[in-house]
Every structure is written in structure tokens, then in C-alpha cells.
Coordinates of C-alpha atoms in Angstrom, one line a residue:
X1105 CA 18.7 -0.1 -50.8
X1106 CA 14.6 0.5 -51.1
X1107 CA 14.2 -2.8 -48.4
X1108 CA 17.0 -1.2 -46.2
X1109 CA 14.8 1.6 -45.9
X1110 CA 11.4 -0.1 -45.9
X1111 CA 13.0 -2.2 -43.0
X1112 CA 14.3 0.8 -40.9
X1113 CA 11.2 2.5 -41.6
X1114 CA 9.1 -0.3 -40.2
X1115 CA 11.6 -0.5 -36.9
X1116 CA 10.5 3.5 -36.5
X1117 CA 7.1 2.3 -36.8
X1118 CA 7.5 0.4 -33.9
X1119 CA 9.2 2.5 -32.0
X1120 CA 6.9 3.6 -29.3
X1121 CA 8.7 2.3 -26.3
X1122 CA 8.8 -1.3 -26.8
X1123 CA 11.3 -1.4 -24.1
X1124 CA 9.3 0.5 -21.3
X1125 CA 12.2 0.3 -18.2
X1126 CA 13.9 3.4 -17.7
X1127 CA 16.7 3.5 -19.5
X1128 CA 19.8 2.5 -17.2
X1129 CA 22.1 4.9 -19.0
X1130 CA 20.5 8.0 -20.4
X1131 CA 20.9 9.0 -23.8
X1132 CA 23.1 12.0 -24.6
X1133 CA 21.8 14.6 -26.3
X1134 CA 20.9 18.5 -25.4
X1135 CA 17.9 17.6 -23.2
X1136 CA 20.0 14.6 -21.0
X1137 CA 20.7 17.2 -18.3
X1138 CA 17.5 19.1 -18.3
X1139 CA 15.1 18.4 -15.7
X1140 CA 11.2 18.6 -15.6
X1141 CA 8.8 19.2 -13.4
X1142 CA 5.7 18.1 -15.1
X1143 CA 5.2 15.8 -18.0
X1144 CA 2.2 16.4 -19.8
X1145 CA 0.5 12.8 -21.9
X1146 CA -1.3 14.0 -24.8
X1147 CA -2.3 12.9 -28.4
X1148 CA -1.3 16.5 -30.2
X1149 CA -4.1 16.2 -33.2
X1150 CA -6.9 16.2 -30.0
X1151 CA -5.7 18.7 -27.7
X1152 CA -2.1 19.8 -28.5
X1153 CA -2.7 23.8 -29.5
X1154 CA -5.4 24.0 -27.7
X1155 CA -6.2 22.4 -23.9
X1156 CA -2.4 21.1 -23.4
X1157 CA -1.3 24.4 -24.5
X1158 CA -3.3 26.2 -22.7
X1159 CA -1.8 23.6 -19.4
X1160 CA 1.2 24.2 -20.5
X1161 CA 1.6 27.7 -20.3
X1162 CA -0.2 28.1 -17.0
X1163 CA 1.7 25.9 -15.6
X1164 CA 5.0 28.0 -17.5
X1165 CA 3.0 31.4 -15.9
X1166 CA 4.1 29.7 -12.2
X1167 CA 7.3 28.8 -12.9
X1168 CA 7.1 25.3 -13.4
X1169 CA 9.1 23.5 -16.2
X1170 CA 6.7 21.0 -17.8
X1171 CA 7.4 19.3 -20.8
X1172 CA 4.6 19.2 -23.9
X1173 CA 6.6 18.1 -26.6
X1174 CA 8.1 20.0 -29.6
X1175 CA 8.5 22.8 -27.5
X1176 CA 11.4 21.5 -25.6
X1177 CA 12.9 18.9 -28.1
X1178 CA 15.4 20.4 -30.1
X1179 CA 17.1 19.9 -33.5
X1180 CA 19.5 16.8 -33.5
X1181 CA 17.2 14.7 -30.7
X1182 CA 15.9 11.9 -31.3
X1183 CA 12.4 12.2 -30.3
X1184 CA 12.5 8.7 -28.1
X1185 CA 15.0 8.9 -25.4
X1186 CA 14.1 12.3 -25.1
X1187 CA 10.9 11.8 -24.7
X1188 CA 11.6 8.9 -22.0
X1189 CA 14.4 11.5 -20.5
X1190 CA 11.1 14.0 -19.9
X1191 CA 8.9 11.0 -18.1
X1192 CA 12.0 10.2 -15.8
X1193 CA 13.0 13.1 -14.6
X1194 CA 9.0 14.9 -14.3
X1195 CA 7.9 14.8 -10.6
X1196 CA 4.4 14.6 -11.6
X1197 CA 2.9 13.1 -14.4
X1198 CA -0.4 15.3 -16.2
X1199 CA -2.1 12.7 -18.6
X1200 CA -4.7 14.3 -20.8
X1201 CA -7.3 11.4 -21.7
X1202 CA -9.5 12.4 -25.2
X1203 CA -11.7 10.2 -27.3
X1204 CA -9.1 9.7 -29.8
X1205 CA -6.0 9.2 -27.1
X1206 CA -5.9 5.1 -27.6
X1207 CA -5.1 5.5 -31.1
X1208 CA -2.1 6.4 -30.5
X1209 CA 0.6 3.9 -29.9
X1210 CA 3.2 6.9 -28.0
X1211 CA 0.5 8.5 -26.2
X1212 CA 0.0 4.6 -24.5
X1213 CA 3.4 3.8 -24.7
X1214 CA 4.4 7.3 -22.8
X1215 CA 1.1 6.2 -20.0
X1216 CA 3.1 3.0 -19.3
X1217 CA 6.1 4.7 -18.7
X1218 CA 4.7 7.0 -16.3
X1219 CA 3.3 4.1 -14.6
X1220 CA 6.7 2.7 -14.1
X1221 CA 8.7 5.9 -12.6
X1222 CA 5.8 5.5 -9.7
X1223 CA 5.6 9.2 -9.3
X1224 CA 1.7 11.2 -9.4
X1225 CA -0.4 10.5 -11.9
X1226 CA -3.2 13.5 -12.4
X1227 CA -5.8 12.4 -15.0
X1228 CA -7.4 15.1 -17.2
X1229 CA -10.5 13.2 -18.5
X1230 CA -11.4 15.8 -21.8
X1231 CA -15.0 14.8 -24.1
X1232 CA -14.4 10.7 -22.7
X1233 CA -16.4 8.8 -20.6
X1234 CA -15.1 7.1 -17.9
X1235 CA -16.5 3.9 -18.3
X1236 CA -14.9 3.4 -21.8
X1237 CA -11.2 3.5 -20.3
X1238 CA -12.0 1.4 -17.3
X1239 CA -13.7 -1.3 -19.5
X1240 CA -12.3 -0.5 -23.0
X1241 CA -15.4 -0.2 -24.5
X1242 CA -16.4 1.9 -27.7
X1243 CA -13.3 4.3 -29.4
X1244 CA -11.3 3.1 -26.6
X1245 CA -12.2 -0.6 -28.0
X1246 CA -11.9 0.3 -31.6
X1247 CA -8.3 1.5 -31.2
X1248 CA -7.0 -1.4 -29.3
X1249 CA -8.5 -3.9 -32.1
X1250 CA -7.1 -1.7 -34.6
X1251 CA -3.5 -2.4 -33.0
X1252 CA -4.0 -5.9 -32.3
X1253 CA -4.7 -6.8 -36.4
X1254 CA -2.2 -4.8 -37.7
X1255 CA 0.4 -6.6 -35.4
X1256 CA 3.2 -3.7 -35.2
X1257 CA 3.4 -4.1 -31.4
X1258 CA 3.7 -7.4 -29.4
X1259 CA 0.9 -8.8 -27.4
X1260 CA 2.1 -8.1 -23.9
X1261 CA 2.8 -4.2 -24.8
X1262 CA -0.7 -4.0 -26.6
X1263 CA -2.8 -6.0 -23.3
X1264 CA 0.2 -3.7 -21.1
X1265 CA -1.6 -0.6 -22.6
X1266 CA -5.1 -1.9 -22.0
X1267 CA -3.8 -2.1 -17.8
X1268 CA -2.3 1.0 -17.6
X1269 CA -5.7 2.6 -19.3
X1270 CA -8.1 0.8 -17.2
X1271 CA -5.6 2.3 -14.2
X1272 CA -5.7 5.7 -14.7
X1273 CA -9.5 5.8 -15.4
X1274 CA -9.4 4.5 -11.4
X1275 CA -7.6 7.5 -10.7
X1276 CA -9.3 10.6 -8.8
X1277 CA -8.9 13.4 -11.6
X1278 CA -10.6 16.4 -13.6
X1279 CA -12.9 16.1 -15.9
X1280 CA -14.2 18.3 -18.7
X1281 CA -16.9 17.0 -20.6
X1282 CA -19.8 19.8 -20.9
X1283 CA -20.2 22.8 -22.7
X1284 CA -20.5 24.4 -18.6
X1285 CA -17.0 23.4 -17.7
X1286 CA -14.5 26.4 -18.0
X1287 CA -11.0 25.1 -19.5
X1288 CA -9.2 28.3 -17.4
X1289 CA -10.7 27.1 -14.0
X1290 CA -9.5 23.0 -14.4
X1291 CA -6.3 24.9 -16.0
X1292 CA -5.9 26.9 -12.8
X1293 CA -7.0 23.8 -10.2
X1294 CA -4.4 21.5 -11.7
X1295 CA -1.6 24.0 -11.3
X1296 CA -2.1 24.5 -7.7
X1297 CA -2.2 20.5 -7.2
X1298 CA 0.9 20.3 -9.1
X1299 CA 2.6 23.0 -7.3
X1300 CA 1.0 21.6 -3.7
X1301 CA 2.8 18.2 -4.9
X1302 CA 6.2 19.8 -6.0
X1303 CA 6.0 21.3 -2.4
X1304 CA 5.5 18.7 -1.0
X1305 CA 8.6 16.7 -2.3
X1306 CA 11.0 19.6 -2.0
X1307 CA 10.6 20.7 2.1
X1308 CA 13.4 19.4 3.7
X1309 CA 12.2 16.4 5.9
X1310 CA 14.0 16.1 9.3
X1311 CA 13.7 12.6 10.7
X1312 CA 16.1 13.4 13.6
X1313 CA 18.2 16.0 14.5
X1314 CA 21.0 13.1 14.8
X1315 CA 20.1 10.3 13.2
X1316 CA 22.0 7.4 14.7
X1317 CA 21.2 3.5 13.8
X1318 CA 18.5 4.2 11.6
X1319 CA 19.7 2.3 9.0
X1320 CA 20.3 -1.1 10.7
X1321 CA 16.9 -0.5 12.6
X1322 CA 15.0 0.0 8.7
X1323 CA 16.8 -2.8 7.7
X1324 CA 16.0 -5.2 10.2
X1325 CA 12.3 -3.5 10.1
X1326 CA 12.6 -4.3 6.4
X1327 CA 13.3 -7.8 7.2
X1328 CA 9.9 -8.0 8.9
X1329 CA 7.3 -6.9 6.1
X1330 CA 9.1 -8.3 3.3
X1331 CA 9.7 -11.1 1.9
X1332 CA 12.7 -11.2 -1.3
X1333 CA 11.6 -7.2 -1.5
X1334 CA 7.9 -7.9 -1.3
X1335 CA 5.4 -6.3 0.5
X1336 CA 3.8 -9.1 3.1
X1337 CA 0.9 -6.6 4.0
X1338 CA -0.9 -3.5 3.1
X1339 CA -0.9 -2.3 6.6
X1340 CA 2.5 -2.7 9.2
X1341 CA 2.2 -2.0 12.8
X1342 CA 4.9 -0.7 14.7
X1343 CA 4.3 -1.0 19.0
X1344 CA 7.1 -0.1 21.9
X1345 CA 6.8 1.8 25.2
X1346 CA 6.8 5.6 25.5
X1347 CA 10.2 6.5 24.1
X1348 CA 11.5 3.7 21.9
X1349 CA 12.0 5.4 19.0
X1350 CA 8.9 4.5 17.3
X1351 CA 8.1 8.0 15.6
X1352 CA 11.4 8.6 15.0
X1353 CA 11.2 5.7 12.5
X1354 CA 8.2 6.0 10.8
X1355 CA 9.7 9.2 9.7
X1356 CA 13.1 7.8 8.5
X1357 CA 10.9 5.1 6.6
X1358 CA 8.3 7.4 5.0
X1359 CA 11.5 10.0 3.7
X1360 CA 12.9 6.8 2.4
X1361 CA 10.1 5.2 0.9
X1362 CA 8.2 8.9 -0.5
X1363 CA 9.0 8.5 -4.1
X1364 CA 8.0 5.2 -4.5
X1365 CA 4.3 6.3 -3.9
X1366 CA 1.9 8.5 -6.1
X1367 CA 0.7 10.0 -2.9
X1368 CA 1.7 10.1 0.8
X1369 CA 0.8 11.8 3.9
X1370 CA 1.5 11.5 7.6
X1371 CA -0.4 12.1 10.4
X1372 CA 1.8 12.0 14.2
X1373 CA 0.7 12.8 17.1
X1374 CA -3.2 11.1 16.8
X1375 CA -4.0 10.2 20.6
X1376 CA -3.4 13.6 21.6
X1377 CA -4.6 15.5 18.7
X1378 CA -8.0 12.9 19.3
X1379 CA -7.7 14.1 22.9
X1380 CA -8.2 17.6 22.2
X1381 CA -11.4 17.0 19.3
X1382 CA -9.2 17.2 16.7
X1383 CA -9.8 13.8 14.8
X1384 CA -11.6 15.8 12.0
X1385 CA -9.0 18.0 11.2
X1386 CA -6.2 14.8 10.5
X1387 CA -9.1 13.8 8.3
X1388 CA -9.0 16.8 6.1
X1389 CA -5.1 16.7 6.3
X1390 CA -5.3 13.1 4.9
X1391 CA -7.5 14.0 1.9
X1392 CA -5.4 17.1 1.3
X1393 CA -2.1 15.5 1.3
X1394 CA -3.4 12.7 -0.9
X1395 CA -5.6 13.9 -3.1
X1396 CA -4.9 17.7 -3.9
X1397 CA -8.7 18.6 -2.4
X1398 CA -8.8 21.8 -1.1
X1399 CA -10.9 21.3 2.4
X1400 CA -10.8 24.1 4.7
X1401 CA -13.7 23.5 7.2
X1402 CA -14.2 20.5 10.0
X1403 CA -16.5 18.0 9.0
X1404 CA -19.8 17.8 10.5
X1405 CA -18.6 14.9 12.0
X1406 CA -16.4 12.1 12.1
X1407 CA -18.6 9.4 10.4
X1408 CA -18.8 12.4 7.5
X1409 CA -15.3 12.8 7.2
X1410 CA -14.7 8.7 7.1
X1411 CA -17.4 8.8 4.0
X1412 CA -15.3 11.5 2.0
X1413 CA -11.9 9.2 2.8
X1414 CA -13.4 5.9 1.9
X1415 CA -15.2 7.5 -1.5
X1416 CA -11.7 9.3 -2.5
X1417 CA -9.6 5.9 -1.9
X1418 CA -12.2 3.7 -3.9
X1419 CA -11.8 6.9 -6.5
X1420 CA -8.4 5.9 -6.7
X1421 CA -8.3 2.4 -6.3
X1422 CA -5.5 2.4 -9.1
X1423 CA -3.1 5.1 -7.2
X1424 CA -0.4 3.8 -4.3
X1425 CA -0.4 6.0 -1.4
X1426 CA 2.3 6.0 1.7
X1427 CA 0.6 6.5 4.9
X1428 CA 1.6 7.2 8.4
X1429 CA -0.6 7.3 11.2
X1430 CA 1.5 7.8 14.3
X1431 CA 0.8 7.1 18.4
X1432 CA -2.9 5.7 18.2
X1433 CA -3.9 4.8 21.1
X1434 CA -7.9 3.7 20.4
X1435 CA -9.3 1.5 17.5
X1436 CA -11.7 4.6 16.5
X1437 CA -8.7 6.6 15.1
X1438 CA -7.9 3.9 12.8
X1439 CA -11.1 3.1 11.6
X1440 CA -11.8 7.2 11.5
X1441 CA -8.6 7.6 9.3
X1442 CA -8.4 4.2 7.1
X1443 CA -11.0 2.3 5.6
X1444 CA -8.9 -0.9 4.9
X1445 CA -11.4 -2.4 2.5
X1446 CA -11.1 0.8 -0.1
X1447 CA -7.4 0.7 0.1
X1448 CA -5.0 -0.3 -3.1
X1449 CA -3.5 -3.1 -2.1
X1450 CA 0.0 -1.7 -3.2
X1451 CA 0.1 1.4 -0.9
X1452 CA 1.6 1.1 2.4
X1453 CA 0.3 2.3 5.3
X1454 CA 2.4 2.5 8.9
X1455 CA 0.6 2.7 12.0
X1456 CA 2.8 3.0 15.4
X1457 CA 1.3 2.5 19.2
X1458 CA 2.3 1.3 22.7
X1459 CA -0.6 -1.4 22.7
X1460 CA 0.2 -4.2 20.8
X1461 CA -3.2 -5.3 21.9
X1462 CA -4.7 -2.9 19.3
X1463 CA -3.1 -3.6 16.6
X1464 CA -4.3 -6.8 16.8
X1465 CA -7.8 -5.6 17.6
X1466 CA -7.6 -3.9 14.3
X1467 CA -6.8 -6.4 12.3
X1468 CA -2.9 -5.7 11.8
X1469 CA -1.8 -8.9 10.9
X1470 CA 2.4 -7.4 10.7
X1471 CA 3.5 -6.1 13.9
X1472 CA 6.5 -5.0 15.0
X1473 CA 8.2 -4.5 18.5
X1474 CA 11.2 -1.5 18.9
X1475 CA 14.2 -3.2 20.1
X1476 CA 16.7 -1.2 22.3
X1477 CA 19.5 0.7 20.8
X1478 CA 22.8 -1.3 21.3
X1479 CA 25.5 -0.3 22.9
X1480 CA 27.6 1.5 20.6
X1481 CA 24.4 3.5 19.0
X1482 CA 23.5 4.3 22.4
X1483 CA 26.9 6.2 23.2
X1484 CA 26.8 7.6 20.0
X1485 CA 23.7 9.0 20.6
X1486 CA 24.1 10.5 24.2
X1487 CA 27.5 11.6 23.0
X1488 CA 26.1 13.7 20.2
X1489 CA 23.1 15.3 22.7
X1490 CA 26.2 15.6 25.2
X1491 CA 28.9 16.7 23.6
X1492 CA 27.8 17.8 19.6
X1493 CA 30.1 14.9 18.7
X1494 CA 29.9 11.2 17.8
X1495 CA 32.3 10.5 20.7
X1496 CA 33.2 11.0 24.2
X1497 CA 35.4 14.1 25.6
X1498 CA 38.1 12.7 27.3
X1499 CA 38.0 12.3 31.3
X1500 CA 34.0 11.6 30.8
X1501 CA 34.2 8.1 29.5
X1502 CA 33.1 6.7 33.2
X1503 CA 30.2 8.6 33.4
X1504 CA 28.7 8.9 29.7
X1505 CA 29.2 4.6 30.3
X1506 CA 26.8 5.0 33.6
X1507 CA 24.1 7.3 31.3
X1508 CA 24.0 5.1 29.0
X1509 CA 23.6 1.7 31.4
X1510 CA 20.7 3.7 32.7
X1511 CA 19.1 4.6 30.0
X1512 CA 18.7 1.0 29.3
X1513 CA 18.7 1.6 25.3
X1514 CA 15.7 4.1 24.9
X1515 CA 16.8 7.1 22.2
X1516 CA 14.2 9.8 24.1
X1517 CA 16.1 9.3 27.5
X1518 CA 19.6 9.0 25.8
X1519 CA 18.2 12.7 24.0
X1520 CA 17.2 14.2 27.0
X1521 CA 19.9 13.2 29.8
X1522 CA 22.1 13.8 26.8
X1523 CA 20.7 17.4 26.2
X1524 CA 20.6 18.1 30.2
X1525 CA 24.5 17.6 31.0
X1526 CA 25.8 19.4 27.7
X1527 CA 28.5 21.9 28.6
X1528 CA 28.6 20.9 32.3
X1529 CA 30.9 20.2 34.6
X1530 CA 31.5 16.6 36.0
X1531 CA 30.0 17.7 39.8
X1532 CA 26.8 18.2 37.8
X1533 CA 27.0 15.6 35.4
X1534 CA 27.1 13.0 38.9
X1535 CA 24.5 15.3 40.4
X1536 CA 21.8 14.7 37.1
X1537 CA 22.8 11.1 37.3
X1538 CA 21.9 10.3 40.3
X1539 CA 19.2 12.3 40.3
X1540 CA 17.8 10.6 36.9
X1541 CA 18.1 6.9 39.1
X1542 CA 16.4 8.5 41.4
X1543 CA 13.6 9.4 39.4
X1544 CA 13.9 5.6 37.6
X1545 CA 13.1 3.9 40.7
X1546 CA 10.1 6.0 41.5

């Protein structure tokens, strides 16, 4: 009976996670349904009734349901797949890094996991120094031998941990380290970059207002940057004429692809916004959107604002980041708004153009050219601008068949000629026909 015990004892031991997947089927228990906003990463003897509290319930003052630990893990849980339950479901991820954090087997364990769900990571770096996480050096060092000799944990977890350490040290976080920093005002920062974030995730993204073929067009876009689901390049260029459909989707892949990234942002609309001075202001957008900074003024200059990108990316050389840079029409906008060389290698960034030319001048090695809309996408289409159906009214079938010959498979003349005919007669549906030739030929 005693080694039963001893032996079940030892499996609690090592517990922490050894199976770091998501779980495919979540464990039952009163927290299975309860979502979270935030997960807060802590070792409780360092900071749990006094910093992470103190996160906690600011972050409970705005509303937001964050997770800490005891506090939401009831009677009859078991304290593992609720734990993992909590890290699933939390949109963003708060990891509080103290000198004593590596120590604890749960508190890496948990960092892996969070890892894993690829959602945003914000580091709070409390009385540590950088420079041990990122090189496990010192306590950091200490703890990781200590788990190494007494062999509770395999190998690949224990170097697994050392990764995921050494990653979020690369991430751009908070820091409080001197007797000058004030607890209330990183407290107060973090909850409106964690509320910005939620935001963020939550408004309603409208890639069209009908959103025809978009599937078969990502898939066969898909098809072009990836190889068995790999990513073939950082950076994917997409070119067409005026009216392909080129923006239209970027923004059906970034609303598919937005969780897979701990940061995105999107910036349409560059050669004109350029055209009117306004380069500077995508540049504060970008390090808004992907960093949380709060940047209310123009750069000086452009060359000023590339310096604060490049420095925040190389900051967060560890952190994945969707970005969308749509209609560039000069090689200055790209190197204004992405510093290739300080870029993660796992982000993705999508940059669409009419010049194919520049793409290549830039260096974009995967390119890819908007094919027409086929036939039965492109009546689809005109019919829903038309008519507000999928389908042609009857005694139109003639004509909707001429709009769509003309329109020669482009979804912004299928819109428009679509949109100019609805709820006309046929005299002026022949009328705007001819009249759209006419205006073809000229």
C-alpha cells in the first residue's frame, strides 16, 4: 500500500505538464466552460499576494476576467487541466518573470503552454535581469541544474523550458527593477495593453460586404507560400491591376490567420496616404497595433520613425507578428514600414501592389498574381450587387450574362456595375451597359 502511494505521489511530482499540447478534449469539471481573458504566469511564493494581486484586481477593476490561480479553482478541480483550461481559453497571456520563477517546474511548464496557444505574450520582468533569462545565467542557471540532477522531468521538457525562457526575455515588456518604479503605474499600463489587445480581437472585421470565392482564392493563394503547411517566406507579395481583388484578400487572409500571431496590424491604403505626407502616421499605427506603445505625435521624420520600428522588432525578436501593408506603390514605403533584417522569421508579413516590378526590387522573393474570378463567382457576385441575391431574377439572365462578359472577371467592376443597375428596369440596365463598353474602349 505505502509504494502505491509513494508511486502516485511521485507521478504528482511530475505532473507539471509533461504533455504540453492542448488538450484535444477538455476536462470536465466546474471551470470547463468558463472563459478567460487573461492568464497571469506567476511563481506565488515571489509575487502571488503582492504584484500579481495587485495585476489581478486591476485588471478585475476593468472588467476583465483574468485568471491568478486559487482564486478561480474551485473545490473538486484538479489543479492541472484546469490550469491548462485557463491558458487555452486566455486571449492574452501576462507572465510575471522574478528571480526565483525557474524554480518552479509549473510556472515553466505553464510558459510553454502559453507558447503553444500562439496568442500575446506580455512579459513583466520583476527584480531579474534580462540577461540571465536570455542566456540562463546565475538563479536562472541554478534552477535549471537543480532540475536536470534530480531527473523528475525528461530532457526535452527541461532544454523546452530553457527555449521558451530565453524567448520571452526577447519579448518587448515591463520591467520593474528599482526602488523608483511605481507597481500602480506598470499595473495601470498593462491593463490598457491588455484591454487595447482584447479590442482589438473582438471588432467585427468586414472583409467584404459579400464575400464570394474567397475561399478557393486563399486556398489556391495558400498553395503558393506553403509548402505541406509551411511557411516558404517571411514576406509574400501579392500584385494585380487596379481592381483585382487584391485588398479584398489581404483582409480575408489577415481575419483568418489573426490568432495564430502574438501581434498583427494592417496598414491599406499606403500610396495614397504616402501621397498626402502621411507615411509617419502608418508608422505610429504599426508600433501601436503591435506593440501596445502609446505614440500620439508624428515623428520628426521618416528615418526617426524607421529607427523606433526596427529597435521594437529586434526587442521582440522572439514575438510572431501578422502584417499587412496594402497598395504600395514605391520601394520607400516598404523600407519606411519594415526593416526585413529585424523581423522574426515566423511572422508573416503581406504586402499587395500593381508593380510586380517592385516587389522584386524589394527583395520579395514570393509573389503572387490575382487571377480573374471564374464564371460562376463572377455572376454570383454581380447578382448579389444587382439583385441582394446569389442568383439572377428571372427575365435578366441575358443581360447579367453580358455584365459579366464585360467585366472580364474583376470583383470592383462586377461591384460597381452590380450596384449601378440595382432596382432598375431592363431599358436602363441596356442603357448602363452599353454605356460601361463604351467607357471600356476609351
Amino acid at each position: 500500500m505505502a509504494s502505491t502511494l509513494s508511486s502516485a505521489r511521485r507521478r504528482q511530482e511530475r505532473d507539471p505538464f509533461l504533455v504540453l499540447e492542448p488538450p484535444k478534449n477538455m476536462v470536465k469539471s466546474s471551470l470547463s466552460a468558463k472563459q478567460f481573458d487573461v492568464f497571469i504566469n506567476h511563481r506565488g511564493p515571489d509575487v502571488k499576494t503582492t504584484l500579481a494581486m495587485q495585476l489581478y484586481n486591476s485588471l478585475k477593476e476593468d472588467g476583465i476576467q483574468a485568471y491568478l490561480g486559487s482564486e478561480e479553482t474551485e473545490l473538486g478541480d484538479s489543479l492541472s487541466p484546469t490550469i491548462k483550461n485557463a491558458i487555452i481559453s486566455a486571449e492574452v497571456q501576462i507572465a510575471i518573470l522574478s528571480p526565483r520563477y525557474a524554480e518552479s517546474p509549473w510556472c515553466l511548464a505553464e510558459l510553454a503552454l502559453m507558447f503553444q496557444t500562439k496568442r500575446r505574450i506580455i512579459p513583466l520582468f520583476y527584480h531579474i535581469q534580462l540577461s540571465d533569462l536570455s542566456r540562463i545565467e546565475n538563479r536562472v542557471a541554478e534552477a535549471f541544474s537543480n532540475h536536470e540532477e534530480k531527473g523528475r522531468y525528461p530532457d526535452r521538457d527541461i532544454q523546452q523550458w530553457k527555449e521558451c525562457l530565453q524567448n520571452v526575455a526577447g519579448i518587448k515588456g515591463y520591467e520593474l527593477n528599482g526602488q523608483n518604479d511605481d507597481p500602480n503605474k506598470v499595473c495601470k499600463d498593462i491593463v490598457s495593453a491588455v484591454k487595447k489587445e482584447l479590442q482589438r480581437r473582438e471588432i467585427p472585421f468586414q472583409v467584404a460586404k459579400y464575400e464570394v470565392g474567397l475561399e478557393d482564392l486563399g486556398e489556391d493563394f495558400d498553395s503558393h507560400w506553403q509548402i505541406n503547411g509551411q511557411m516558404i517566406d517571411t514576406i509574400i507579395g501579392i500584385y494585380g491591376i487596379e481592381g483585382s481583388g487584391k485588398t479584398t484578400l489581404v483582409k480575408y487572409l489577415f481575419k483568418r490567420n489573426l490568432s495564430e500571431f502574438s501581434g498583427s496590424t494592417s496598414l491599406f491604403d499606403v500610396r495614397k496616404k504616402h501621397a498626402k505626407g502621411e507615411l509617419t502616421s502608418l508608422q505610429s499605427k504599426l508600433l501601436n497595433e503591435l506593440f501596445g506603445t502609446k505614440i500620439d505625435h508624428k515623428f520628426c521624420s521618416i528615418e526617426e520613425g524607421t529607427a523606433h520600428i526596427k529597435h521594437d522588432l529586434q526587442r521582440s525578436q522572439e514575438s510572431r507578428f501578422l502584417i499587412v501593408i496594402d497598395d504600395v506603390d514605391d520601394k520607400m514605403q516598404l523600407d519606411a514600414l519594415l526593416p526585413i533584417d529585424a523581423l522574426n522569421p515566423s511572422s508573416l508579413v503581406i504586402v499587395t501592389t500593381r508593380d510586380e516590378s517592385l516587389l522584386r526590387q524589394a527583395g520579395i522573393r514570393v509573389r503572387y498574381k490575382m487571377k480573374e474570378m471564374n464564371a460562376e463567382h463572377s455572376r454570383q457576385l454581380f447578382c448579389w450587387h444587382a439583385f441582394h441575391r446569389p442568383s439572377c431574377k428571372r427575365g435578366f439572365e441575358n443581360l447579367v450574362d453580358s455584365f459579366v462578359e464585360a467585366c472580364q472577371g474583376l470583383p470592383l467592376a462586377l461591384q460597381v456595375e452590380g450596384g449601378r443597375v440595382y432596382g432598375s428596369d431592363k431599358g436602363y440596365w441596356r442603357l448602363e451597359l452599353y454605356s460601361f463598353k463604351a467607357r471600356l474602349q476609351t
